[in-house]
Coordinates of C-alpha atoms in Angstrom, one line a residue:
M1 CA 4.3 -0.8 -234.4
E2 CA 3.0 -4.3 -234.5
F3 CA 4.0 -6.5 -231.6
K4 CA 5.1 -10.1 -232.5
P5 CA 5.3 -12.8 -230.0
S6 CA 8.7 -14.4 -229.6
I7 CA 9.0 -17.9 -230.7
E8 CA 11.0 -20.1 -228.3
H9 CA 13.5 -22.4 -229.9
P10 CA 12.7 -26.0 -229.4
R11 CA 16.1 -26.8 -228.0
F12 CA 15.7 -24.2 -225.2
R13 CA 12.2 -25.6 -224.4
F14 CA 13.7 -29.1 -224.0
R15 CA 16.3 -27.8 -221.5
K16 CA 13.6 -26.1 -219.5
L17 CA 11.8 -29.4 -219.2
L18 CA 14.9 -31.2 -218.1
V19 CA 15.6 -28.5 -215.5
G20 CA 12.1 -28.7 -214.2
A21 CA 12.1 -32.4 -214.0
A22 CA 15.4 -32.3 -212.1
I23 CA 14.0 -29.8 -209.6
T24 CA 10.9 -31.9 -209.1
C25 CA 13.0 -35.0 -208.5
S26 CA 15.2 -33.2 -206.0
A27 CA 12.2 -31.9 -204.2
V28 CA 10.7 -35.4 -204.0
A29 CA 14.0 -36.9 -202.8
A30 CA 14.4 -34.2 -200.2
A31 CA 10.9 -34.7 -198.9
S32 CA 11.5 -38.5 -198.7
L33 CA 14.7 -38.0 -196.8
L34 CA 13.1 -35.6 -194.4
A35 CA 10.3 -38.0 -193.9
S36 CA 12.7 -40.9 -193.2
R37 CA 14.7 -38.8 -190.7
S38 CA 11.5 -37.8 -189.0
A39 CA 10.4 -41.4 -188.7
S40 CA 13.8 -42.5 -187.2
T41 CA 14.1 -39.7 -184.7
S42 CA 10.5 -39.4 -183.4
P43 CA 9.4 -41.8 -180.6
P44 CA 7.0 -44.6 -181.6
S45 CA 3.4 -43.9 -181.1
P46 CA 1.8 -45.7 -178.2
P47 CA -0.5 -48.6 -179.0
P48 CA -4.1 -47.8 -179.1
I49 CA -6.0 -48.2 -175.8
T50 CA -8.5 -50.9 -175.8
K51 CA -11.5 -50.1 -173.7
I52 CA -13.3 -53.0 -172.0
S53 CA -16.6 -52.6 -170.3
V54 CA -17.1 -54.7 -167.2
S55 CA -20.4 -55.2 -165.5
P56 CA -20.3 -54.8 -161.7
I57 CA -20.5 -58.1 -159.8
A58 CA -21.8 -58.3 -156.3
V59 CA -19.1 -59.6 -153.9
P60 CA -20.5 -61.2 -150.6
M61 CA -19.1 -59.8 -147.4
V62 CA -16.8 -62.2 -145.5
V63 CA -17.8 -62.4 -141.8
P64 CA -14.9 -63.5 -139.5
I65 CA -15.7 -66.7 -137.5
T66 CA -14.2 -67.1 -134.1
I67 CA -13.2 -70.7 -133.3
T68 CA -12.4 -71.5 -129.7
L69 CA -10.0 -74.4 -129.4
P70 CA -10.2 -76.5 -126.3
S71 CA -7.4 -76.3 -123.9
P72 CA -4.8 -79.1 -124.3
P73 CA -5.3 -81.9 -121.8
E74 CA -3.2 -81.8 -118.8
P75 CA -0.4 -84.4 -118.8
I76 CA -1.1 -87.5 -116.9
I77 CA 1.6 -87.9 -114.3
E78 CA 1.5 -91.4 -112.8
D79 CA 3.0 -92.1 -109.5
A80 CA 6.0 -94.4 -109.7
P81 CA 5.2 -97.8 -108.1
E82 CA 6.4 -98.0 -104.6
P83 CA 9.3 -100.4 -104.2
S84 CA 8.7 -103.6 -102.3
P85 CA 9.6 -103.5 -98.7
P86 CA 12.8 -105.2 -97.7
R87 CA 12.3 -109.0 -97.3
A88 CA 13.8 -111.0 -94.5
I89 CA 16.0 -114.0 -95.3
A90 CA 15.7 -115.8 -92.0
P91 CA 13.0 -115.8 -89.2
K92 CA 13.5 -113.4 -86.4
L93 CA 11.3 -113.1 -83.3
D94 CA 10.9 -109.9 -81.2
A95 CA 9.5 -110.1 -77.7
E96 CA 8.4 -106.4 -78.0
C97 CA 6.0 -107.4 -80.8
V98 CA 4.2 -110.3 -79.1
G99 CA 0.6 -109.5 -78.0
V100 CA 1.2 -105.8 -77.9
E101 CA -1.9 -103.7 -78.6
D102 CA 0.0 -100.7 -80.0
P103 CA 3.2 -102.1 -81.4
S104 CA 6.0 -99.9 -82.7
D105 CA 6.6 -99.5 -86.4
A106 CA 9.5 -102.0 -86.2
C107 CA 6.9 -104.7 -85.6
A108 CA 5.6 -104.2 -89.1
W109 CA 8.9 -105.3 -90.6
D110 CA 9.1 -108.6 -92.3
D111 CA 9.9 -111.2 -89.6
G112 CA 10.9 -113.9 -92.0
F113 CA 7.9 -116.3 -91.4
P114 CA 7.1 -118.8 -92.7
A115 CA 10.5 -120.5 -93.0
I116 CA 12.0 -123.8 -93.9
S117 CA 14.9 -125.7 -92.3
A118 CA 18.2 -126.1 -94.1
D119 CA 17.5 -129.8 -94.8
G120 CA 14.0 -128.9 -96.2
K121 CA 12.2 -131.3 -93.8
T122 CA 10.5 -128.8 -91.4
I123 CA 8.5 -125.6 -92.0
A124 CA 8.0 -123.0 -89.2
V125 CA 4.7 -121.2 -89.3
K126 CA 3.4 -118.4 -87.0
H127 CA 0.0 -119.2 -85.6
H128 CA -2.1 -116.4 -84.1
H129 CA -4.6 -117.9 -81.7
E130 CA -8.1 -116.8 -82.2
D131 CA -10.0 -115.9 -79.0
A132 CA -13.3 -114.8 -80.4
G133 CA -15.1 -114.7 -77.1
R134 CA -12.6 -112.6 -75.1
G135 CA -10.3 -111.2 -77.8
H136 CA -7.1 -112.0 -75.8
P137 CA -3.9 -112.2 -77.9
G138 CA -2.0 -115.5 -78.4
L139 CA 0.9 -116.6 -80.5
S140 CA 2.8 -119.8 -81.2
I141 CA 5.4 -121.1 -83.6
E142 CA 4.3 -124.4 -85.2
L143 CA 6.8 -126.7 -86.8
V144 CA 5.3 -128.6 -89.7
D145 CA 6.6 -131.8 -91.4
A146 CA 7.2 -130.8 -95.0
R147 CA 6.3 -134.3 -96.2
T148 CA 3.0 -134.9 -94.3
S149 CA 1.8 -131.3 -93.5
R150 CA 1.4 -132.4 -89.8
I151 CA 2.4 -130.3 -86.8
T152 CA 5.3 -132.0 -85.1
R153 CA 6.0 -129.4 -82.4
T154 CA 4.5 -126.2 -81.0
L155 CA 6.6 -123.4 -79.5
R156 CA 4.2 -121.4 -77.4
L157 CA 5.1 -117.7 -76.9
L158 CA 1.8 -116.5 -75.5
S159 CA -1.5 -118.2 -74.6
P160 CA -4.8 -116.3 -74.6
D161 CA -5.4 -117.7 -71.1
E162 CA -2.3 -116.0 -69.8
Y163 CA -3.4 -112.5 -70.7
D164 CA -5.0 -110.5 -67.9
P165 CA -6.5 -107.2 -68.9
D166 CA -6.0 -105.8 -65.4
V167 CA -2.4 -106.8 -65.2
G168 CA -1.2 -106.8 -68.8
L169 CA 1.1 -109.1 -70.7
P170 CA 3.4 -111.6 -68.9
T171 CA 6.5 -109.9 -70.4
S172 CA 9.0 -111.9 -68.6
K173 CA 7.6 -115.2 -69.8
I174 CA 7.3 -113.9 -73.3
A175 CA 10.9 -112.8 -73.3
R176 CA 12.2 -116.2 -72.1
R177 CA 10.0 -118.1 -74.6
V178 CA 11.1 -115.9 -77.5
I179 CA 14.7 -116.6 -76.7
A180 CA 14.1 -120.4 -76.5
A181 CA 12.1 -120.4 -79.8
Q182 CA 14.8 -118.4 -81.6
R183 CA 17.4 -120.9 -80.6
V184 CA 15.4 -123.7 -82.2
L185 CA 15.1 -121.7 -85.4
D186 CA 18.8 -120.8 -85.5
A187 CA 19.8 -124.4 -84.8
G188 CA 17.8 -125.6 -87.8
H189 CA 19.3 -122.8 -90.0
F190 CA 15.8 -121.9 -91.1
R191 CA 15.5 -119.7 -94.2
S192 CA 12.5 -117.6 -95.2
L193 CA 10.1 -118.7 -97.9
V194 CA 9.0 -116.4 -100.7
R195 CA 5.4 -115.2 -101.1
V196 CA 3.8 -116.3 -104.4
V197 CA 1.8 -113.3 -105.6
T198 CA -1.2 -113.3 -107.8
T199 CA -1.0 -113.0 -111.6
D200 CA -1.9 -109.3 -111.6
L201 CA 1.2 -108.4 -109.5
E202 CA 4.8 -108.2 -110.4
S203 CA 7.5 -109.8 -108.4
T204 CA 11.2 -110.6 -109.0
A205 CA 11.5 -112.8 -106.0
S206 CA 9.8 -115.8 -107.6
P207 CA 9.0 -116.9 -111.2
L208 CA 5.7 -118.4 -109.9
R209 CA 2.3 -116.8 -109.8
V210 CA -0.9 -117.9 -108.2
E211 CA -4.5 -117.8 -109.3
L212 CA -7.2 -118.0 -106.6
V213 CA -10.9 -118.6 -107.4
D214 CA -12.8 -119.2 -104.1
A215 CA -11.2 -122.3 -102.6
A216 CA -9.4 -123.3 -105.9
V217 CA -5.7 -122.6 -106.3
R218 CA -3.5 -122.8 -109.4
V219 CA 0.2 -122.1 -109.5
I220 CA 1.7 -120.8 -112.8
D221 CA 5.3 -120.9 -113.9
T222 CA 5.6 -117.6 -115.8
S223 CA 8.8 -118.7 -117.5
T224 CA 6.9 -121.5 -119.3
S225 CA 3.4 -120.2 -118.9
S226 CA 2.3 -123.6 -117.5
A227 CA 0.4 -124.7 -114.5
V228 CA 2.7 -126.6 -112.2
W229 CA 0.1 -127.3 -109.5
Q230 CA -3.6 -126.8 -108.8
H231 CA -5.8 -127.9 -106.0
R232 CA -9.2 -127.2 -104.4
F233 CA -9.4 -127.0 -100.6
T234 CA -12.4 -128.3 -98.8
V235 CA -13.6 -128.4 -95.2
E236 CA -14.3 -132.1 -95.4
A237 CA -10.7 -132.9 -96.4
A238 CA -9.1 -130.6 -93.8
F239 CA -11.4 -131.7 -90.9
P240 CA -12.5 -135.3 -91.7
D241 CA -13.6 -135.9 -88.1
Q242 CA -16.1 -133.1 -88.2
G243 CA -19.6 -134.1 -89.2
P244 CA -22.0 -132.0 -91.2
Y245 CA -22.7 -128.5 -89.9
P246 CA -25.4 -129.0 -87.2
E247 CA -28.2 -126.6 -86.5
T248 CA -27.0 -126.1 -82.9
D249 CA -24.9 -123.7 -80.9
N250 CA -21.8 -125.9 -81.3
C251 CA -18.9 -124.4 -83.2
N252 CA -17.9 -126.0 -86.4
I253 CA -15.7 -125.1 -89.4
N254 CA -18.1 -124.2 -92.2
R255 CA -16.1 -122.7 -95.1
V256 CA -12.7 -122.0 -96.6
G257 CA -11.4 -118.5 -96.1
D258 CA -8.2 -116.8 -97.2
I259 CA -5.4 -118.7 -98.9
A260 CA -1.7 -117.6 -99.1
V261 CA 0.9 -119.5 -101.0
W262 CA 4.7 -119.6 -100.3
W263 CA 7.6 -121.0 -102.2
D264 CA 11.1 -122.3 -101.5
A265 CA 13.3 -122.7 -104.6
P266 CA 16.1 -124.9 -103.2
S267 CA 13.7 -127.6 -101.9
R268 CA 10.9 -126.9 -104.4
S269 CA 8.5 -126.8 -101.5
L270 CA 5.2 -125.1 -102.0
L271 CA 3.3 -124.1 -98.8
S272 CA -0.3 -123.1 -98.7
L273 CA -1.7 -121.5 -95.5
V274 CA -5.5 -121.9 -95.5
D275 CA -7.8 -120.1 -93.1
Y276 CA -11.0 -121.9 -92.3
E277 CA -13.9 -120.0 -90.9
A278 CA -16.2 -121.2 -88.2
G279 CA -19.7 -120.6 -87.0
P280 CA -21.9 -119.5 -85.3
C281 CA -20.8 -116.2 -83.9
Y282 CA -17.9 -116.1 -81.5
C283 CA -16.5 -119.4 -82.7
N284 CA -12.8 -119.7 -83.4
G285 CA -11.7 -120.6 -86.9
A286 CA -8.5 -122.5 -87.8
T287 CA -5.5 -122.3 -90.0
R288 CA -4.0 -125.3 -91.7
A289 CA -0.7 -125.7 -93.5
H290 CA -0.6 -127.7 -96.8
V291 CA 2.9 -128.6 -98.1
I292 CA 4.0 -130.3 -101.3
Q293 CA 7.2 -130.7 -103.2
L294 CA 6.8 -129.7 -106.9
G295 CA 9.4 -132.3 -107.9
D296 CA 7.1 -135.0 -106.7
H297 CA 4.1 -133.9 -108.8

């Protein structure tokens, strides 16, 4: 029996092709859908790691440095200036302080000298007698004319000749003389003058300051910064009767020593007490009062 191959009808062949194409498209779509789902559900891949090669660099070692700071300076504590001692307003004598070798502390108080009378005509000055040869104490109160600078009266409290080292001071005489001198001062209503200090010192008692250069004096009014008086003291003017200093053993005043200036505002009186030194050795010096009224100059 002869076998004959079957011949497929063209219409059936076309259907097979359509079915195959449909299956192929379904498979492709399913694969695409699966791929998209996998892409949406799987985590993103990490970025690629970039490798950088770094050459080693030598780092210098840091050595700690110890810095020693100096100690802070100690605070400078300045002592407060001592207040000025109380100033007397009127002269007051004390017999217990006249000629005493070892006086009490009360004798260091301001005794109110020099002083000027209420009428401004007389100035009272304490005069300590020099006794260069023996060293005996002596004290007087000299009343000076404020217009002429001349001594008009001397109230002696103790003379160097009255002192006896073996006996001591004549205390009874001193007491009586002190009482008598104090009565004179009280009767004239004497008031104390104010010391004019140098320009490097502070003082509220007087607006005046004094500059001293050797025997030259200049008084400055600090309120106006002006010189209200200046003068140069000389031995020749103070002792006109004394000749030139001789080369003998005779005592003579030879130079100007210390100068102190005092002031009275009500009378505008300016008092200079000038010490004059003498020579040769064991010669007594002298003190002279020089008075002016600033209103007259």
